[in-house]
Steps between C-alpha positions, in 0.01 A plus 500: 500500500424447134348156553315557829145561386527385141239226521247743646551727199454208263176404673367856470589513130337162436188604688479826303506340155300191597141481627355600162653848521611489136264487198514196275599139557798460732665274758740622769794312653747587777856370559553285193838343419592487131788275383813670363771319309867587536445791741619591849182370659309200368169685512357850480248586771210713380328691781162542331389387156176582319402285203259722308332452167687814383844395617704377794588745777812425705504703821806560717405632845736726698371573848763768570497832684697824457601671177567284194755596234608315185482488123429229245865416431649511852569156647433626854227735623516691828262529792571804718378481858505736795826650626660454159508121513498330160437146381543362151296241313504336158336709228139369511441574131790274406405249770145464375619477141689183592170363637321589177769332289488182707121484477496583129743215434302259718165585340652536152355846453659819364602754764259746335216295655617609847479821699734572791367691801728606786290598800639694795347553842291810561740575788786587268548791261616445143735795466683435178403178325365423151126440530424385145670289236395302195449181701501619861324726750629617839237617748395501863250250632209744520526554123539134398141412410438833326820473296431139402147590390638784288755265347236236427282757323779553246534129425310251288408146598802282417394165648182327388318267740699191402835682521406654835402158638824340376710773662307464824581128510874574466488772766299277734777241466765760587301614801457141622877450474573824690476338842624662821805275484578599139453870582734469800767333283470776241540764772825340613631493143411868455671592827818325386502712184440820698775404745742480209585129525327395179559626146198710400553401135510120514457389862847346544715573808705820508872469579791735563744531209820695429571705188820404319552856382526675837464226761185654649219274618144505373188287524410284204269218403627146557348405163754720312562507204142394425376781725703821519328675791744698721496770766767676706446338842271327745 
């Protein structure tokens, strides 16, 4: 359910911010893989990225329906559907922050040069979510261009022509490496993490262990003691 029409939402977001819809010099990319070192997945996948002379916008698209609940610090947000049905998904603010960190490290830029946008479908209703933060904005798709323009108006040019061109070269290289095959491999890695088979901290296998104190079983990282991730069960 959560993945069904995701690519369509990404396309709509990319189309909205591309096609010269934003003032100033910019380049738009969709579905870019950014290397990550020592993490659960070997890359972060950015849905839509806008390299702008006033900063870099990292956009996470959520093509969901129903009512959306969550706060900045919750690991899981909730989508409420008809007849009381609920589905949970990873906090998109935290999710997109991992994308920003990976890209900041790759481009050797401070995280302050980035702006995180989480964009939900117009078919959902944001019931109780934080819409603004120091480095992020949560909105629905119909407000994306307007909100980005407002954000750009508050910012100064941070990349001169040479810096912009150099960043574009690096992003072009990432896009060229983000082939269909590479994207498919990343999807499988991400599914393994979601399924609970892979440690979300370091990417090693998860195994069943037994506490010496009470004999109860728990799930822990096979890389222990280097990685101390645990949870109660599968």
